[in-house]
């Protein structure tokens, strides 16, 4: 696991949390990239070299137009890669302790990180 953000109020967006924790900087420092959904468009901002993005997102369909077949295929490949993470999050939600969590943010973050490790061990069996 490279990064788990600290717990924040639900009113904040995911992209704001990533900007606050400098996810792009962490990814670049580790020499990695992330595949994200359309909610993260613009997070990377192109960086120093837009040919080497730290955050890869789908292509948006132009308003009133169709997406070219090549871009549709790229979107399908990205969706297939993201499916693995989406399934991991679905497994994490099986830990019902997260549904009504009333803790200090510091403890909530530690709990989520611990559950992630337990989840990985359970899936790996």
MMTF fields as JSON, N, C-alpha, C and O atoms, coordinates in Angstrom:
{
  "mmtfVersion": "1.0.0",
  "mmtfProducer": "UNKNOWN",
  "numBonds": 499,
  "numAtoms": 500,
  "numGroups": 125,
  "numChains": 1,
  "numModels": 1,
  "chainsPerModel": [1],
  "groupsPerChain": [125],
  "chainIdList": ["A"],
  "bondAtomList": [4, 2, 8, 6, 12, 10, 16, 14, 20, 18, 24, 22, 28, 26, 32, 30, 36, 34, 40, 38, 44, 42, 48, 46, 52, 50, 56, 54, 60, 58, 64, 62, 68, 66, 72, 70, 76, 74, 80, 78, 84, 82, 88, 86, 92, 90, 96, 94, 100, 98, 104, 102, 108, 106, 112, 110, 116, 114, 120, 118, 124, 122, 128, 126, 132, 130, 136, 134, 140, 138, 144, 142, 148, 146, 152, 150, 156, 154, 160, 158, 164, 162, 168, 166, 172, 170, 176, 174, 180, 178, 184, 182, 188, 186, 192, 190, 196, 194, 200, 198, 204, 202, 208, 206, 212, 210, 216, 214, 220, 218, 224, 222, 228, 226, 232, 230, 236, 234, 240, 238, 244, 242, 248, 246, 252, 250, 256, 254, 260, 258, 264, 262, 268, 266, 272, 270, 276, 274, 280, 278, 284, 282, 288, 286, 292, 290, 296, 294, 300, 298, 304, 302, 308, 306, 312, 310, 316, 314, 320, 318, 324, 322, 328, 326, 332, 330, 336, 334, 340, 338, 344, 342, 348, 346, 352, 350, 356, 354, 360, 358, 364, 362, 368, 366, 372, 370, 376, 374, 380, 378, 384, 382, 388, 386, 392, 390, 396, 394, 400, 398, 404, 402, 408, 406, 412, 410, 416, 414, 420, 418, 424, 422, 428, 426, 432, 430, 436, 434, 440, 438, 444, 442, 448, 446, 452, 450, 456, 454, 460, 458, 464, 462, 468, 466, 472, 470, 476, 474, 480, 478, 484, 482, 488, 486, 492, 490, 496, 494],
  "bondOrderList": [1, 1, 1, 1, 1, 1, 1, 1, 1, 1, 1, 1, 1, 1, 1, 1, 1, 1, 1, 1, 1, 1, 1, 1, 1, 1, 1, 1, 1, 1, 1, 1, 1, 1, 1, 1, 1, 1, 1, 1, 1, 1, 1, 1, 1, 1, 1, 1, 1, 1, 1, 1, 1, 1, 1, 1, 1, 1, 1, 1, 1, 1, 1, 1, 1, 1, 1, 1, 1, 1, 1, 1, 1, 1, 1, 1, 1, 1, 1, 1, 1, 1, 1, 1, 1, 1, 1, 1, 1, 1, 1, 1, 1, 1, 1, 1, 1, 1, 1, 1, 1, 1, 1, 1, 1, 1, 1, 1, 1, 1, 1, 1, 1, 1, 1, 1, 1, 1, 1, 1, 1, 1, 1, 1],
  "groupList": [{"groupName": "UNK", "atomNameList": ["N", "CA", "C", "O"], "elementList": ["N", "C", "C", "O"], "formalChargeList": [0, 0, 0, 0], "bondAtomList": [1, 0, 2, 1, 3, 2], "bondOrderList": [1, 1, 2], "singleLetterCode": "X", "chemCompType": "L-PEPTIDE LINKING"}],
  "groupTypeList": [0, 0, 0, 0, 0, 0, 0, 0, 0, 0, 0, 0, 0, 0, 0, 0, 0, 0, 0, 0, 0, 0, 0, 0, 0, 0, 0, 0, 0, 0, 0, 0, 0, 0, 0, 0, 0, 0, 0, 0, 0, 0, 0, 0, 0, 0, 0, 0, 0, 0, 0, 0, 0, 0, 0, 0, 0, 0, 0, 0, 0, 0, 0, 0, 0, 0, 0, 0, 0, 0, 0, 0, 0, 0, 0, 0, 0, 0, 0, 0, 0, 0, 0, 0, 0, 0, 0, 0, 0, 0, 0, 0, 0, 0, 0, 0, 0, 0, 0, 0, 0, 0, 0, 0, 0, 0, 0, 0, 0, 0, 0, 0, 0, 0, 0, 0, 0, 0, 0, 0, 0, 0, 0, 0, 0],
  "groupIdList": [1, 2, 3, 4, 5, 6, 7, 8, 9, 10, 11, 12, 13, 14, 15, 16, 17, 18, 19, 20, 21, 22, 23, 24, 25, 26, 27, 28, 29, 30, 31, 32, 33, 34, 35, 36, 37, 38, 39, 40, 41, 42, 43, 44, 45, 46, 47, 48, 49, 50, 51, 52, 53, 54, 55, 56, 57, 58, 59, 60, 61, 62, 63, 64, 65, 66, 67, 68, 69, 70, 71, 72, 73, 74, 75, 76, 77, 78, 79, 80, 81, 82, 83, 84, 85, 86, 87, 88, 89, 90, 91, 92, 93, 94, 95, 96, 97, 98, 99, 100, 101, 102, 103, 104, 105, 106, 107, 108, 109, 110, 111, 112, 113, 114, 115, 116, 117, 118, 119, 120, 121, 122, 123, 124, 125],
  "secStructList": [7, 7, 7, 7, 7, 7, 7, 7, 7, 6, 6, 1, 7, 2, 2, 2, 2, 2, 2, 2, 6, 6, 2, 2, 2, 2, 2, 2, 2, 2, 6, 7, 7, 3, 3, 7, 7, 4, 4, 4, 6, 6, 1, 1, 6, 6, 7, 1, 7, 6, 6, 1, 7, 1, 3, 3, 7, 7, 7, 7, 7, 7, 6, 6, 1, 7, 7, 7, 2, 2, 2, 2, 2, 2, 2, 2, 2, 2, 2, 2, 2, 2, 2, 2, 2, 2, 2, 2, 2, 2, 2, 2, 6, 6, 1, 4, 4, 4, 6, 6, 7, 7, 1, 7, 2, 2, 2, 2, 2, 2, 2, 2, 2, 2, 2, 2, 2, 2, 2, 2, 2, 2, 2, 2, 7],
  "xCoordList": [0.848, 0.0, 0.899, 1.785, 0.667, 1.461, 0.899, 1.646, -0.447, -1.038, -2.485, -3.233, -2.868, -4.266, -4.456, -3.743, -5.387, -5.579, -6.108, -6.682, -5.903, -6.485, -7.995, -8.472, -8.729, -10.185, -10.558, -9.961, -11.553, -12.035, -13.555, -14.165, -14.174, -15.641, -16.14, -15.467, -17.297, -17.845, -18.184, -18.333, -18.305, -18.676, -17.556, -17.809, -16.327, -15.195, -15.131, -15.587, -14.568, -14.465, -13.15, -12.209, -13.106, -11.909, -10.74, -9.608, -11.001, -9.92, -9.305, -8.104, -10.121, -9.609, -8.695, -7.653, -9.085, -8.249, -6.915, -5.866, -6.958, -5.724, -4.819, -3.599, -5.407, -4.608, -4.008, -2.846, -4.806, -4.337, -3.142, -2.19, -3.192, -2.124, -1.043, -0.147, -1.109, -0.127, 0.091, 1.222, -0.991, -0.909, -0.047, 0.736, -0.178, 0.608, 2.103, 2.893, 2.485, 3.886, 4.376, 5.501, 3.542, 3.906, 4.064, 4.99, 3.159, 3.249, 4.534, 5.249, 4.811, 6.022, 7.284, 8.232, 7.301, 8.472, 8.704, 9.845, 7.611, 7.723, 7.91, 8.135, 7.815, 7.947, 6.744, 6.867, 5.572, 4.34, 3.312, 3.483, 2.237, 1.09, -0.168, -0.129, -1.275, -2.55, -3.581, -3.566, -4.473, -5.593, -6.818, -7.132, -7.517, -8.632, -9.842, -9.741, -10.989, -12.205, -12.265, -11.36, -13.34, -13.455, -13.542, -13.38, -13.792, -13.829, -12.453, -12.352, -11.409, -10.05, -9.403, -8.196, -10.185, -9.651, -9.111, -9.805, -7.883, -7.274, -6.435, -5.777, -6.44, -5.644, -4.168, -3.44, -3.726, -2.313, -1.898, -0.778, -2.784, -2.466, -1.412, -0.831, -1.159, -0.177, 1.233, 2.045, 1.562, 2.906, 3.95, 3.63, 5.189, 6.289, 6.294, 6.666, 5.878, 5.89, 4.543, 4.303, 3.661, 2.314, 2.306, 1.272, 3.442, 3.502, 3.738, 3.682, 4.001, 4.233, 3.325, 3.804, 2.003, 1.067, 1.203, 1.546, 0.934, 0.926, -0.473, -0.617, -1.503, -2.882, -3.505, -3.591, -3.937, -4.504, -6.015, -6.483, -6.767, -8.227, -8.804, -8.112, -10.094, -10.809, -10.9, -10.606, -11.316, -11.638, -13.099, -13.953, -13.39, -14.775, -15.349, -14.656, -16.633, -17.319, -17.61, -18.194, -17.216, -17.538, -19.047, -19.786, -19.493, -20.924, -21.523, -21.066, -22.549, -23.247, -22.512, -22.96, -21.393, -20.615, -20.355, -20.565, -19.891, -19.52, -18.017, -17.237, -17.639, -16.236, -15.645, -16.257, -14.48, -13.86, -13.601, -13.387, -13.623, -13.425, -12.124, -12.116, -11.047, -9.773, -9.882, -9.374, -10.537, -10.698, -11.67, -11.51, -12.682, -13.59, -12.813, -13.038, -11.899, -11.117, -10.193, -10.02, -9.607, -8.776, -9.622, -9.184, -10.826, -11.723, -12.055, -12.138, -12.248, -12.539, -11.339, -11.51, -10.139, -8.936, -8.753, -8.402, -8.99, -8.874, -9.922, -9.623, -11.144, -12.216, -11.87, -12.16, -11.257, -10.869, -9.823, -9.873, -8.89, -7.856, -8.455, -8.082, -9.367, -9.987, -10.912, -11.154, -11.425, -12.364, -11.738, -12.435, -10.455, -9.776, -9.864, -10.173, -9.593, -9.662, -11.092, -11.341, -12.024, -13.423, -13.89, -14.66, -13.434, -13.793, -13.165, -13.791, -11.926, -11.269, -12.044, -12.209, -12.519, -13.31, -14.637, -15.118, -15.226, -16.471, -16.232, -17.067, -15.1, -14.767, -14.554, -14.964, -13.914, -13.664, -14.975, -15.064, -15.985, -17.282, -17.992, -18.948, -17.541, -18.113, -17.82, -18.531, -16.794, -16.482, -17.469, -17.197, -18.581, -19.696, -19.38, -20.161, -18.236, -17.859, -17.71, -17.8, -17.485, -17.288, -18.591, -18.554, -19.745, -21.003, -21.446, -22.053, -21.158, -21.584, -20.416, -20.505, -19.357, -18.135, -18.24, -18.512, -18.029, -18.066, -16.79, -16.802, -15.703, -14.397, -13.675, -14.052, -12.645, -11.722, -11.127, -10.886, -10.894, -10.38, -9.094, -8.896, -8.223, -6.948, -7.198, -6.521, -8.164, -8.448, -9.171, -8.953, -10.015, -10.709, -9.705, -9.841, -8.704, -7.677, -6.915, -6.675, -6.539, -5.813, -6.679, -6.188, -7.961, -8.869, -8.978, -8.919, -9.136, -9.255, -7.976, -8.039, -6.826, -5.56, -5.435, -4.979, -5.83, -5.777, -6.742, -6.405, -7.939, -8.909, -8.418, -8.685, -7.707, -7.139, -6.161, -6.187, -5.306, -4.339, -5.064, -4.731, -6.053, -6.831, -7.563, -7.641, -8.08, -8.796, -7.864, -8.235, -6.66, -5.694, -5.344, -5.231, -5.17, -4.855, -6.015, -5.797, -7.233, -8.413, -8.566, -8.882, -8.346, -8.486, -7.372, -7.598, -6.173, -5.022, -5.102, -4.381, -5.985, -6.071, -6.595, -6.724],
  "yCoordList": [-1.163, 0.0, 1.232, 1.364, 2.118, 3.338, 4.457, 5.191, 4.59, 5.752, 5.486, 4.899, 5.918, 5.974, 7.358, 7.738, 8.094, 9.457, 9.429, 8.439, 10.518, 10.64, 10.805, 11.282, 10.416, 10.547, 12.021, 12.82, 12.356, 13.735, 13.725, 12.688, 14.865, 14.914, 14.534, 14.808, 13.915, 13.421, 14.539, 14.288, 15.758, 16.851, 17.207, 17.871, 16.782, 17.074, 16.073, 14.938, 16.488, 15.589, 14.813, 15.203, 13.719, 12.884, 13.631, 13.512, 14.394, 15.103, 16.167, 16.427, 16.77, 17.751, 17.067, 17.61, 15.88, 15.12, 14.76, 14.839, 14.366, 14.012, 15.224, 15.113, 16.368, 17.596, 17.986, 18.385, 17.87, 18.229, 17.369, 17.873, 16.07, 15.146, 15.017, 14.183, 15.828, 15.836, 14.427, 13.948, 13.782, 12.44, 12.406, 11.474, 13.402, 13.419, 13.456, 12.746, 14.278, 14.342, 13.016, 12.601, 12.349, 11.04, 9.999, 9.188, 10.025, 9.079, 9.311, 8.363, 10.555, 10.873, 10.486, 9.964, 10.74, 10.396, 8.884, 8.425, 8.113, 6.656, 6.086, 4.887, 6.947, 6.485, 5.693, 4.799, 6.025, 5.301, 6.212, 7.429, 5.591, 6.322, 5.674, 4.535, 6.396, 5.877, 5.951, 6.867, 4.973, 4.974, 5.394, 4.792, 6.431, 6.999, 7.199, 7.123, 7.456, 7.711, 9.182, 9.961, 9.546, 10.908, 11.983, 13.164, 11.608, 12.571, 13.158, 14.144, 12.565, 13.021, 13.718, 13.959, 14.045, 14.779, 16.116, 16.849, 16.431, 17.694, 17.608, 18.583, 16.472, 16.337, 16.475, 17.162, 15.82, 15.836, 17.198, 17.644, 17.858, 19.168, 19.103, 20.126, 17.907, 17.768, 17.609, 16.951, 18.19, 18.077, 18.707, 19.48, 18.377, 18.914, 18.322, 18.987, 17.065, 16.369, 15.683, 14.63, 16.264, 15.718, 14.364, 13.697, 13.946, 12.628, 11.537, 10.35, 11.93, 10.986, 11.357, 11.872, 11.096, 11.52, 10.673, 9.493, 11.28, 10.554, 10.015, 9.044, 10.63, 10.176, 10.008, 10.962, 8.792, 8.469, 8.321, 7.557, 9.055, 8.992, 8.644, 8.677, 8.309, 8.017, 9.275, 10.387, 9.051, 10.175, 10.54, 9.659, 11.822, 12.267, 12.336, 12.682, 11.996, 12.098, 13.569, 14.24, 14.086, 15.478, 15.685, 14.82, 16.83, 17.105, 17.087, 17.797, 16.266, 16.184, 15.378, 15.328, 14.742, 13.956, 12.577, 12.316, 11.698, 10.36, 10.301, 11.056, 9.39, 9.177, 8.299, 7.295, 8.646, 7.818, 6.39, 6.19, 5.412, 4.015, 3.776, 2.987, 4.429, 4.237, 4.701, 4.036, 5.832, 6.336, 5.466, 5.313, 4.894, 3.964, 2.741, 2.249, 2.262, 1.096, 1.414, 0.586, 2.606, 3.025, 3.062, 2.593, 3.615, 3.664, 2.27, 2.06, 1.309, -0.066, -0.684, -1.394, -0.421, -0.952, -0.35, -1.054, 0.946, 1.605, 1.052, 0.812, 0.85, 0.305, -1.1, -1.448, -1.901, -3.257, -3.22, -4.034, -2.304, -2.17, -1.639, -2.087, -0.7, -0.116, -1.097, -0.962, -2.071, -3.036, -3.758, -4.05, -4.049, -4.733, -3.892, -4.413, -2.599, -1.703, -1.534, -1.495, -1.433, -1.286, -2.505, -2.37, -3.685, -4.897, -4.877, -5.307, -4.378, -4.293, -3.347, -3.638, -2.221, -1.297, -1.935, -1.707, -2.724, -3.407, -4.389, -4.506, -5.091, -5.998, -5.217, -5.66, -4.057, -3.241, -2.799, -2.693, -2.544, -2.124, -3.247, -2.991, -4.498, -5.614, -5.492, -6.077, -4.749, -4.507, -3.453, -2.257, -3.876, -2.986, -1.964, -1.043, -2.124, -1.156, 0.247, 1.24, 0.329, 1.626, 2.378, 3.574, 1.709, 2.36, 3.411, 4.411, 3.206, 4.168, 4.532, 4.457, 4.915, 5.222, 6.569, 7.585, 6.583, 7.817, 7.89, 7.635, 8.238, 8.286, 9.577, 10.298, 9.845, 10.914, 10.544, 9.368, 11.536, 11.302, 10.479, 9.615, 10.744, 10.023, 8.517, 7.715, 8.133, 6.725, 6.115, 4.946, 6.87, 6.368, 6.024, 5.005, 6.876, 6.625, 5.351, 4.529, 5.178, 3.963, 2.721, 1.679, 2.835, 1.716, 1.312, 0.126, 2.282, 1.983, 1.324, 0.358, 1.83, 1.223, -0.207, -1.08, -0.462, -1.815, -2.742, -3.889, -2.24, -3.054, -3.375, -4.46, -2.443, -2.699, -3.875, -4.754, -3.888, -4.98, -6.297, -7.308, -6.3, -7.513, -7.978, -9.174, -7.04, -7.351, -8.035, -9.028, -7.5, -8.092, -9.512, -10.392, -9.743, -11.095, -12.047, -13.206, -11.579, -12.422, -12.777, -13.919, -11.818, -12.063, -12.974, -13.797, -12.841, -13.606, -15.087, -15.911, -15.424, -16.836, -17.718, -18.926],
  "zCoordList": [0.0, 0.0, 0.0, 0.844, -0.939, -1.052, -0.199, 0.447, -0.198, 0.463, 0.821, 0.039, 1.995, 2.415, 3.01, 3.938, 2.497, 2.995, 4.425, 4.878, 5.104, 6.435, 6.282, 5.253, 7.292, 7.246, 7.277, 7.998, 6.482, 6.391, 6.384, 6.12, 6.67, 6.597, 5.204, 4.21, 5.127, 3.86, 2.879, 1.684, 3.368, 2.461, 1.487, 0.481, 1.763, 0.872, -0.267, -0.129, -1.387, -2.534, -2.482, -1.791, -3.22, -3.26, -3.88, -3.411, -4.92, -5.6, -4.679, -4.746, -3.83, -2.866, -1.853, -1.486, -1.405, -0.471, -1.119, -0.479, -2.382, -3.096, -3.264, -3.138, -3.545, -3.672, -2.323, -2.247, -1.258, 0.078, 0.492, 1.088, 0.177, 0.554, -0.512, -0.379, -1.565, -2.656, -3.224, -3.298, -3.618, -4.173, -5.426, -5.61, -6.284, -7.521, -7.196, -7.817, -6.228, -5.821, -5.267, -5.548, -4.482, -3.922, -5.026, -4.995, -6.0, -7.113, -7.92, -8.244, -8.233, -9.009, -8.24, -8.827, -6.925, -6.109, -6.088, -6.032, -6.133, -6.121, -7.532, -7.693, -8.553, -9.932, -10.402, -11.239, -9.858, -10.181, -10.83, -10.893, -11.312, -11.843, -11.278, -10.814, -11.318, -10.823, -11.937, -12.759, -11.949, -12.885, -12.091, -11.065, -12.563, -11.811, -12.716, -13.941, -12.09, -12.86, -13.276, -12.977, -13.967, -14.501, -13.429, -13.735, -12.189, -11.098, -10.783, -10.053, -11.324, -11.048, -12.237, -12.228, -13.257, -14.405, -13.914, -13.21, -14.282, -13.89, -12.629, -12.266, -11.955, -10.73, -11.03, -10.313, -12.095, -12.463, -12.991, -12.744, -13.711, -14.272, -15.368, -15.731, -15.899, -16.965, -16.449, -17.099, -15.298, -14.741, -15.63, -16.534, -15.372, -16.167, -17.565, -18.531, -17.663, -18.942, -19.122, -18.53, -19.93, -20.072, -20.793, -20.824, -21.375, -21.997, -20.949, -21.271, -19.695, -18.607, -17.432, -16.422, -17.556, -16.498, -15.237, -15.304, -14.102, -12.831, -12.543, -11.8, -13.117, -12.937, -14.32, -15.094, -14.618, -15.927, -15.763, -14.919, -16.571, -16.508, -17.879, -18.897, -17.87, -19.116, -19.977, -19.538, -21.211, -22.09, -21.894, -21.786, -21.847, -21.782, -23.191, -24.148, -23.295, -24.583, -24.849, -23.998, -26.016, -26.33, -26.38, -26.851, -25.893, -25.849, -27.251, -28.147, -27.422, -28.703, -29.76, -30.906, -29.413, -30.374, -29.806, -28.622, -30.689, -30.255, -30.003, -30.584, -29.126, -28.842, -29.949, -30.313, -30.49, -31.538, -31.023, -29.828, -31.918, -31.503, -30.723, -29.778, -31.096, -30.39, -28.937, -28.034, -28.712, -27.347, -26.548, -25.337, -27.223, -26.553, -26.063, -24.957, -26.903, -26.531, -25.346, -24.451, -25.346, -24.214, -22.94, -21.89, -23.028, -21.863, -21.354, -20.144, -22.265, -21.854, -21.134, -20.143, -21.622, -20.979, -19.587, -18.639, -19.474, -18.173, -17.21, -16.04, -17.691, -16.849, -16.362, -15.217, -17.215, -16.82, -15.715, -14.793, -15.79, -14.753, -13.453, -12.369, -13.556, -12.367, -11.661, -10.461, -12.379, -11.793, -10.603, -9.632, -10.656, -9.557, -8.284, -7.212, -8.403, -7.235, -6.754, -5.549, -7.671, -7.281, -6.493, -5.543, -6.877, -6.143, -4.756, -3.787, -4.65, -3.339, -2.418, -1.234, -2.951, -2.138, -1.729, -0.619, -2.612, -2.277, -1.126, -0.23, -1.147, -0.048, 1.245, 2.318, 1.141, 2.325, 2.973, 4.196, 2.152, 2.684, 3.423, 4.156, 3.245, 3.992, 5.483, 6.3, 5.846, 7.246, 7.733, 7.632, 8.245, 8.58, 9.659, 9.895, 10.316, 11.348, 10.75, 11.471, 9.454, 8.812, 8.551, 8.264, 8.642, 8.282, 9.286, 8.902, 10.549, 11.578, 12.482, 13.707, 11.868, 12.598, 13.298, 12.657, 14.597, 15.382, 16.21, 17.415, 15.558, 16.203, 15.859, 14.935, 16.613, 16.245, 14.884, 14.611, 14.04, 12.693, 12.713, 11.859, 13.681, 13.788, 13.926, 13.282, 14.761, 14.977, 13.791, 13.475, 13.137, 11.953, 10.852, 10.175, 10.681, 9.669, 10.0, 9.116, 11.239, 11.643, 11.448, 11.015, 11.767, 11.598, 10.127, 9.805, 9.245, 7.811, 7.304, 6.543, 7.715, 7.278, 7.782, 7.044, 9.019, 9.569, 8.822, 8.531, 8.514, 7.777, 6.369, 5.851, 5.751, 4.424, 4.485, 3.623, 5.499, 5.643, 5.888, 5.27, 6.782, 7.045, 5.771, 5.491, 5.034, 3.795, 2.798, 2.173, 2.655, 1.727, 2.126, 1.273, 3.444, 3.913, 3.665, 3.311, 3.845, 3.632, 2.162, 1.831, 1.281, -0.169, -0.663, -1.55, -0.105, -0.556, -0.185, -0.747, 0.77, 1.188, 0.114, 0.314]
}
